[in-house]
Coordinates of C-alpha atoms in Angstrom, one line a residue:
M1 CA 6.1 56.4 70.0
L2 CA 7.3 57.8 73.4
L3 CA 4.9 60.7 73.1
R4 CA 2.0 58.3 72.4
R5 CA 2.9 56.1 75.4
R6 CA 3.1 59.2 77.6
I7 CA -0.3 60.4 76.5
T8 CA -1.8 56.9 77.2
S9 CA -0.2 56.8 80.6
D10 CA -1.6 60.2 81.5
N11 CA -5.0 59.2 80.3
L12 CA -5.1 56.1 82.5
T13 CA -4.5 58.3 85.6
N14 CA -7.3 60.6 84.5
P15 CA -10.6 59.6 86.3
N16 CA -12.8 61.2 83.6
F17 CA -11.0 59.3 80.8
C18 CA -11.3 56.0 82.8
Q19 CA -15.0 56.7 83.3
Q20 CA -15.7 57.3 79.6
F21 CA -13.5 54.3 78.6
W22 CA -15.4 51.8 80.9
Q23 CA -18.8 53.2 79.7
R24 CA -17.8 52.5 76.1
C25 CA -16.6 49.0 77.0
L26 CA -20.0 48.3 78.7
R27 CA -22.0 49.6 75.7
T28 CA -23.6 46.9 73.6
K29 CA -26.0 46.7 70.6
S30 CA -29.6 47.6 71.6
S31 CA -30.8 45.7 68.5
H32 CA -30.0 42.5 70.3
G33 CA -32.1 43.5 73.3
Y34 CA -29.2 44.7 75.4
G35 CA -28.5 48.1 76.7
E36 CA -26.0 50.1 78.8
V37 CA -24.9 49.8 82.3
C38 CA -25.8 53.0 84.2
R39 CA -23.6 53.5 87.2
K40 CA -23.6 56.0 90.1
N41 CA -20.7 57.9 88.6
N42 CA -22.1 61.4 88.2
A43 CA -23.3 64.2 90.4
E44 CA -26.9 63.0 90.2
H45 CA -25.9 59.8 92.2
E46 CA -23.1 61.0 94.4
G47 CA -22.8 58.9 97.6
E48 CA -25.1 56.2 96.3
D49 CA -24.2 52.6 95.6
W50 CA -26.0 50.9 92.7
Q51 CA -25.7 50.1 89.0
I52 CA -28.3 48.9 86.5
R53 CA -28.5 47.8 82.9
L54 CA -30.8 49.9 80.8
F55 CA -32.7 48.6 77.8
K56 CA -33.4 50.8 74.8
S57 CA -36.0 48.3 73.6
R58 CA -38.0 49.1 76.7
G59 CA -37.7 52.8 76.2
Q60 CA -35.3 53.2 79.2
H61 CA -33.6 56.5 78.5
L62 CA -32.6 58.3 81.7
L63 CA -32.5 62.1 81.6
T64 CA -29.2 63.1 83.3
N65 CA -28.7 66.8 82.5
P66 CA -29.3 68.7 85.8
R67 CA -30.1 71.9 84.0
V68 CA -32.8 70.3 82.0
L69 CA -34.2 68.5 85.0
D70 CA -34.3 71.7 87.0
S71 CA -36.0 73.5 84.1
I72 CA -38.8 70.8 83.9
V73 CA -39.5 71.3 87.6
R74 CA -39.5 75.0 87.2
V75 CA -41.9 75.2 84.3
S76 CA -44.3 72.7 86.0
H77 CA -45.2 75.4 88.5
I78 CA -45.5 73.0 91.4
E79 CA -47.1 74.2 94.5
S80 CA -46.3 73.1 98.1
D81 CA -49.6 71.2 98.5
D82 CA -49.5 69.4 95.1
T83 CA -49.5 65.7 94.6
V84 CA -47.6 65.0 91.5
L85 CA -48.0 62.0 89.2
E86 CA -44.7 60.8 87.6
I87 CA -44.9 58.0 85.0
G88 CA -41.7 56.1 84.2
P89 CA -39.5 57.7 86.9
G90 CA -36.6 55.3 86.2
T91 CA -33.8 55.8 88.8
G92 CA -35.4 58.9 90.2
N93 CA -33.4 61.8 88.8
L94 CA -36.6 63.8 88.3
T95 CA -38.4 62.2 91.2
L96 CA -36.1 63.6 93.9
R97 CA -36.5 67.1 92.5
L98 CA -40.3 66.7 92.5
L99 CA -40.2 65.7 96.1
E100 CA -38.3 68.9 97.0
A101 CA -41.1 71.0 95.5
A102 CA -44.3 69.0 96.0
K103 CA -46.2 67.7 99.0
N104 CA -46.3 64.1 97.6
V105 CA -45.2 62.2 94.5
V106 CA -46.9 59.2 93.0
A107 CA -44.4 57.3 90.8
V108 CA -45.7 54.6 88.5
E109 CA -42.8 52.3 87.4
I110 CA -43.1 48.9 85.7
D111 CA -39.5 47.8 86.2
K112 CA -38.9 46.2 89.7
R113 CA -35.2 47.0 89.6
M114 CA -36.0 50.7 89.2
V115 CA -38.5 50.5 92.1
E116 CA -35.7 49.2 94.4
I117 CA -33.4 52.1 93.4
L118 CA -36.2 54.6 93.9
H119 CA -36.8 53.3 97.4
K120 CA -33.1 53.6 98.2
R121 CA -32.7 57.1 96.9
A122 CA -35.9 58.4 98.5
A123 CA -34.8 57.0 101.8
G124 CA -31.3 58.5 101.4
S125 CA -32.9 61.9 100.9
G126 CA -35.3 61.5 103.8
S127 CA -38.4 61.8 101.6
Q128 CA -39.6 58.2 101.5
D129 CA -42.8 59.0 103.5
R130 CA -43.9 61.4 100.7
L131 CA -43.2 59.1 97.8
K132 CA -45.8 56.4 96.8
I133 CA -44.4 54.0 94.3
V134 CA -46.8 51.9 92.1
N135 CA -45.1 49.0 90.5
G136 CA -47.2 48.3 87.4
D137 CA -48.0 49.1 83.8
A138 CA -49.1 52.8 83.5
L139 CA -51.7 51.9 80.8
K140 CA -53.4 49.3 83.0
T141 CA -52.9 50.8 86.4
K142 CA -55.6 52.9 88.1
F143 CA -53.7 56.0 89.3
P144 CA -54.0 57.2 92.9
G145 CA -55.3 60.7 93.4
F146 CA -53.1 63.5 91.9
N147 CA -53.5 67.1 90.6
L148 CA -50.4 67.6 88.5
V149 CA -48.4 65.4 86.1
V150 CA -44.7 65.7 85.4
A151 CA -43.0 62.9 83.6
N152 CA -40.4 61.7 81.1
I153 CA -42.7 59.2 79.5
P154 CA -41.5 56.2 77.4
Y155 CA -41.9 57.0 73.6
S156 CA -43.6 53.7 72.9
I157 CA -46.7 54.5 75.1
S158 CA -47.0 58.2 74.4
S159 CA -50.3 58.1 72.5
P160 CA -52.3 55.7 74.7
L161 CA -50.9 57.4 77.9
L162 CA -52.0 60.8 76.7
A163 CA -55.4 59.5 75.8
K164 CA -55.7 57.9 79.3
L165 CA -54.8 61.2 80.9
V166 CA -56.8 63.7 78.9
Y167 CA -59.9 61.6 78.2
G168 CA -59.9 60.3 81.7
V169 CA -59.7 63.7 83.3
N170 CA -63.1 63.3 84.9
M171 CA -61.8 60.4 86.8
N172 CA -58.5 62.0 87.6
P173 CA -58.8 65.8 87.4
F174 CA -55.4 67.6 87.1
R175 CA -54.2 71.1 86.5
S176 CA -51.6 70.4 83.9
A177 CA -49.2 67.8 82.6
T178 CA -45.6 68.7 81.8
L179 CA -44.3 65.9 79.6
L180 CA -40.9 65.1 78.0
I181 CA -41.8 63.3 74.7
Q182 CA -40.2 62.5 71.4
K183 CA -39.7 65.7 69.3
E184 CA -41.5 64.4 66.3
F185 CA -44.5 63.4 68.4
A186 CA -44.5 66.8 70.0
R187 CA -44.6 68.4 66.5
R188 CA -47.7 66.3 65.7
L189 CA -49.4 67.3 68.9
L190 CA -48.7 71.0 68.2
A191 CA -49.7 70.9 64.5
K192 CA -52.4 73.4 63.3
P193 CA -54.8 73.1 60.3
G194 CA -52.9 73.6 57.1
D195 CA -49.6 72.3 58.5
S196 CA -48.2 69.3 56.8
E197 CA -48.0 67.5 60.2
F198 CA -51.7 68.2 61.0
N199 CA -53.3 64.9 61.9
R200 CA -56.0 63.1 64.0
L201 CA -53.7 63.2 67.0
A202 CA -53.8 67.0 67.1
V203 CA -57.5 67.1 66.4
N204 CA -58.5 64.7 69.2
M205 CA -56.2 66.3 71.7
N206 CA -57.4 69.8 70.9
L207 CA -61.0 68.7 71.6
V208 CA -60.3 68.3 75.3
A209 CA -57.0 70.1 76.0
E210 CA -54.6 72.9 75.1
V211 CA -51.0 72.0 74.2
E212 CA -48.1 74.4 74.7
F213 CA -44.5 74.0 73.6
V214 CA -41.9 74.5 76.3
M215 CA -38.4 73.6 74.9
D216 CA -36.4 71.0 73.0
V217 CA -34.0 68.6 74.7
S218 CA -31.0 67.1 73.0
K219 CA -30.7 63.3 72.8
R220 CA -27.2 63.7 74.3
D221 CA -28.8 64.6 77.6
F222 CA -30.0 60.9 78.0
V223 CA -28.3 57.7 79.0
P224 CA -28.4 55.6 76.9
C225 CA -28.5 58.1 74.0
P226 CA -31.7 57.7 72.0
K227 CA -31.8 58.1 68.2
V228 CA -33.8 61.3 68.2
D229 CA -34.2 64.5 70.2
S230 CA -37.0 65.2 72.6
S231 CA -39.3 68.1 73.5
V232 CA -41.1 69.3 76.6
V233 CA -44.7 70.2 76.3
K234 CA -47.4 71.3 78.7
I235 CA -51.0 70.1 78.4
Y236 CA -53.9 71.9 80.0
P237 CA -57.2 70.0 80.2
K238 CA -60.1 72.3 79.1
S239 CA -62.7 73.1 81.7
E240 CA -65.4 72.8 79.1
I241 CA -65.5 70.5 76.1
P242 CA -68.0 70.4 73.2
D243 CA -71.2 68.4 73.7
V244 CA -70.4 65.6 71.3
D245 CA -70.7 61.8 71.4
L246 CA -67.0 60.8 71.8
D247 CA -67.4 57.4 70.1
E248 CA -69.1 59.2 67.1
W249 CA -66.4 61.9 67.1
W250 CA -63.5 59.4 67.1
A251 CA -65.0 57.4 64.3
F252 CA -65.7 60.5 62.3
T253 CA -62.2 61.9 62.6
R254 CA -60.7 58.5 61.8
T255 CA -62.7 58.5 58.5
C256 CA -61.8 62.1 57.6
F257 CA -58.1 61.7 58.3
S258 CA -57.6 58.4 56.6
K259 CA -57.3 60.5 53.4
K260 CA -56.7 63.9 55.0
N261 CA -55.6 65.6 51.7
K262 CA -58.5 64.5 49.6
T263 CA -61.5 66.7 49.2
L264 CA -64.5 65.5 51.2
G265 CA -66.5 65.3 48.1
A266 CA -64.1 62.8 46.6
M267 CA -63.6 60.9 49.8
F268 CA -67.4 60.2 50.3
K269 CA -67.8 59.0 46.7
Q270 CA -65.9 55.8 47.4
K271 CA -68.4 52.9 47.2
R272 CA -66.8 50.9 50.1
K273 CA -67.0 53.8 52.5
L274 CA -70.6 54.5 51.4
M275 CA -71.7 51.0 52.0
E276 CA -70.1 51.1 55.5
L277 CA -71.8 54.3 56.4
M278 CA -75.1 53.0 55.0
E279 CA -75.0 50.1 57.4
L280 CA -74.2 52.3 60.4
S281 CA -77.0 54.7 59.5
E282 CA -79.5 52.0 58.5
D283 CA -82.0 52.7 61.3
S284 CA -82.0 56.4 60.6
I285 CA -82.6 56.3 56.8
K286 CA -84.9 53.3 56.7
G287 CA -88.1 54.1 54.8
Q288 CA -87.0 57.7 54.0
D289 CA -86.9 59.2 50.5
Y290 CA -83.7 60.9 50.0
D291 CA -83.4 61.1 46.2
N292 CA -82.0 64.6 45.5
G293 CA -80.6 64.4 42.0
H294 CA -77.0 63.5 42.9
G295 CA -77.3 59.9 41.7
D296 CA -75.8 59.0 38.3
G297 CA -77.8 56.8 35.9
D298 CA -79.2 53.5 37.2
E299 CA -77.0 53.6 40.3
G300 CA -78.5 56.9 41.2
R301 CA -81.9 55.2 41.7
T302 CA -80.4 52.4 43.9
G303 CA -79.9 52.6 47.7
I304 CA -76.2 53.4 47.5
G305 CA -76.8 56.1 44.8
L306 CA -79.5 57.8 46.9
F307 CA -77.3 57.6 50.0
R308 CA -74.4 59.2 48.1
G309 CA -76.8 62.0 47.1
R310 CA -77.7 62.6 50.7
I311 CA -74.0 62.9 51.8
L312 CA -73.2 65.3 48.9
T313 CA -76.2 67.4 49.8
V314 CA -74.9 67.7 53.4
L315 CA -71.4 68.6 52.2
E316 CA -72.8 71.3 49.8
S317 CA -75.2 72.8 52.4
G318 CA -72.2 73.4 54.7
G319 CA -69.8 74.5 52.0
F320 CA -67.6 71.5 52.6
L321 CA -67.7 69.7 49.2
D322 CA -64.3 71.0 48.1
K323 CA -62.7 71.2 51.6
R324 CA -59.9 69.0 52.8
P325 CA -59.8 67.6 56.3
S326 CA -56.1 68.7 56.7
K327 CA -57.3 72.3 56.5
L328 CA -60.3 72.2 58.8
S329 CA -60.4 73.5 62.3
N330 CA -62.1 71.6 65.2
D331 CA -65.1 73.9 65.0
D332 CA -65.4 73.1 61.3
L333 CA -65.2 69.4 62.0
L334 CA -67.8 69.6 64.8
H335 CA -70.1 71.5 62.6
L336 CA -69.8 69.0 59.7
L337 CA -70.4 66.1 62.1
S338 CA -73.6 67.7 63.4
L339 CA -74.8 68.2 59.9
F340 CA -74.2 64.6 59.1
N341 CA -76.0 63.4 62.3
E342 CA -79.0 65.7 61.6
A343 CA -79.3 64.1 58.2
G344 CA -79.3 60.6 59.9
I345 CA -75.7 59.8 58.8
Y346 CA -73.6 58.2 61.5
F347 CA -70.0 57.0 61.7
H348 CA -70.1 54.8 64.9
D349 CA -72.3 51.7 65.4
R350 CA -74.9 53.1 67.8
R351 CA -76.3 49.6 68.5
K352 CA -73.2 48.8 70.5
P353 CA -73.3 49.7 74.2
K354 CA -71.5 52.9 75.2
D355 CA -67.9 52.2 76.0
A356 CA -66.3 53.6 79.1
C357 CA -63.3 55.8 78.4
D358 CA -60.9 53.1 79.6
A359 CA -62.4 50.7 77.1
A360 CA -61.7 53.2 74.3
F361 CA -58.0 53.1 75.1
G362 CA -57.9 49.5 73.9
N363 CA -58.4 50.8 70.3
I364 CA -56.1 53.8 70.5
D365 CA -56.1 54.1 66.7
G366 CA -59.6 55.5 67.0
L367 CA -58.5 58.3 69.2
L368 CA -55.1 59.4 68.2

């Protein structure tokens, strides 16, 4: 008993023990919408006076490991005349390092509490004149000019934010994007044809950008600690992209990857899908005779039977009848789409007006 009391007494005079003890006392269940209080009690915040409650439900996980933060800045290859876009800067652990390397930093932050802390920390480092803070939703905000992206982005907006960046590159050209994202999401981005994770996300990203793996980051490097590990990836927009109607491409890949492990021949035999495509392709096939022997019985002589025959002919002509979407490269998919379109078969309603890229983000399932 005396030994236990002595150990307890020693611990209470130990500042590290007290710090950990109070952090545990302040921790609450995130499932109820609460989070953890982040204080200025580490080397990142030395000499600063603030504290803030973080909410896991809002994706507020601050990266606090100095070595990881330094590595992210290093692999971003920031030049002295760069303007860096940072999305979700939080309390500014990464922001201050970006300001040391870049000419200017544009930080987009939705939480007004974080904005106040960013202003204080930038002023404390004497770099407030080179930091532009935009208080708003990154998905709805028009970004000021930038030529590089470096960010620890909230997991919940990873897909739509990537779409906004890479498909909006003509409006906001940038050299590369170094992003800290959920590890599982990174694996999906990096998946290749034949991989079990290969999906529409990888296909649509590969159309306009190259994705490179940088490193994994432990969940223990964040406050509060998320449930999963993260990864850093670099994305390089392609200088040239295929000449393809993006609305048609997104609709086509959505169709193919809805049953990615089925053969294309089996997929396009489904009556519901055939009727949908017939309606979309109505103007192209109206009045044409496309009976080619693929119809079965009486149905083969009806409109849907003849249309099925046309699709199977396209698949056979390109050698795609027994192929599965999960094993096709982007070149294969582009070739197949061109064969369909040449045969008057379309996957997107061409009667609708062309959507601007921003409008397409509203239906992100069609892209990623």
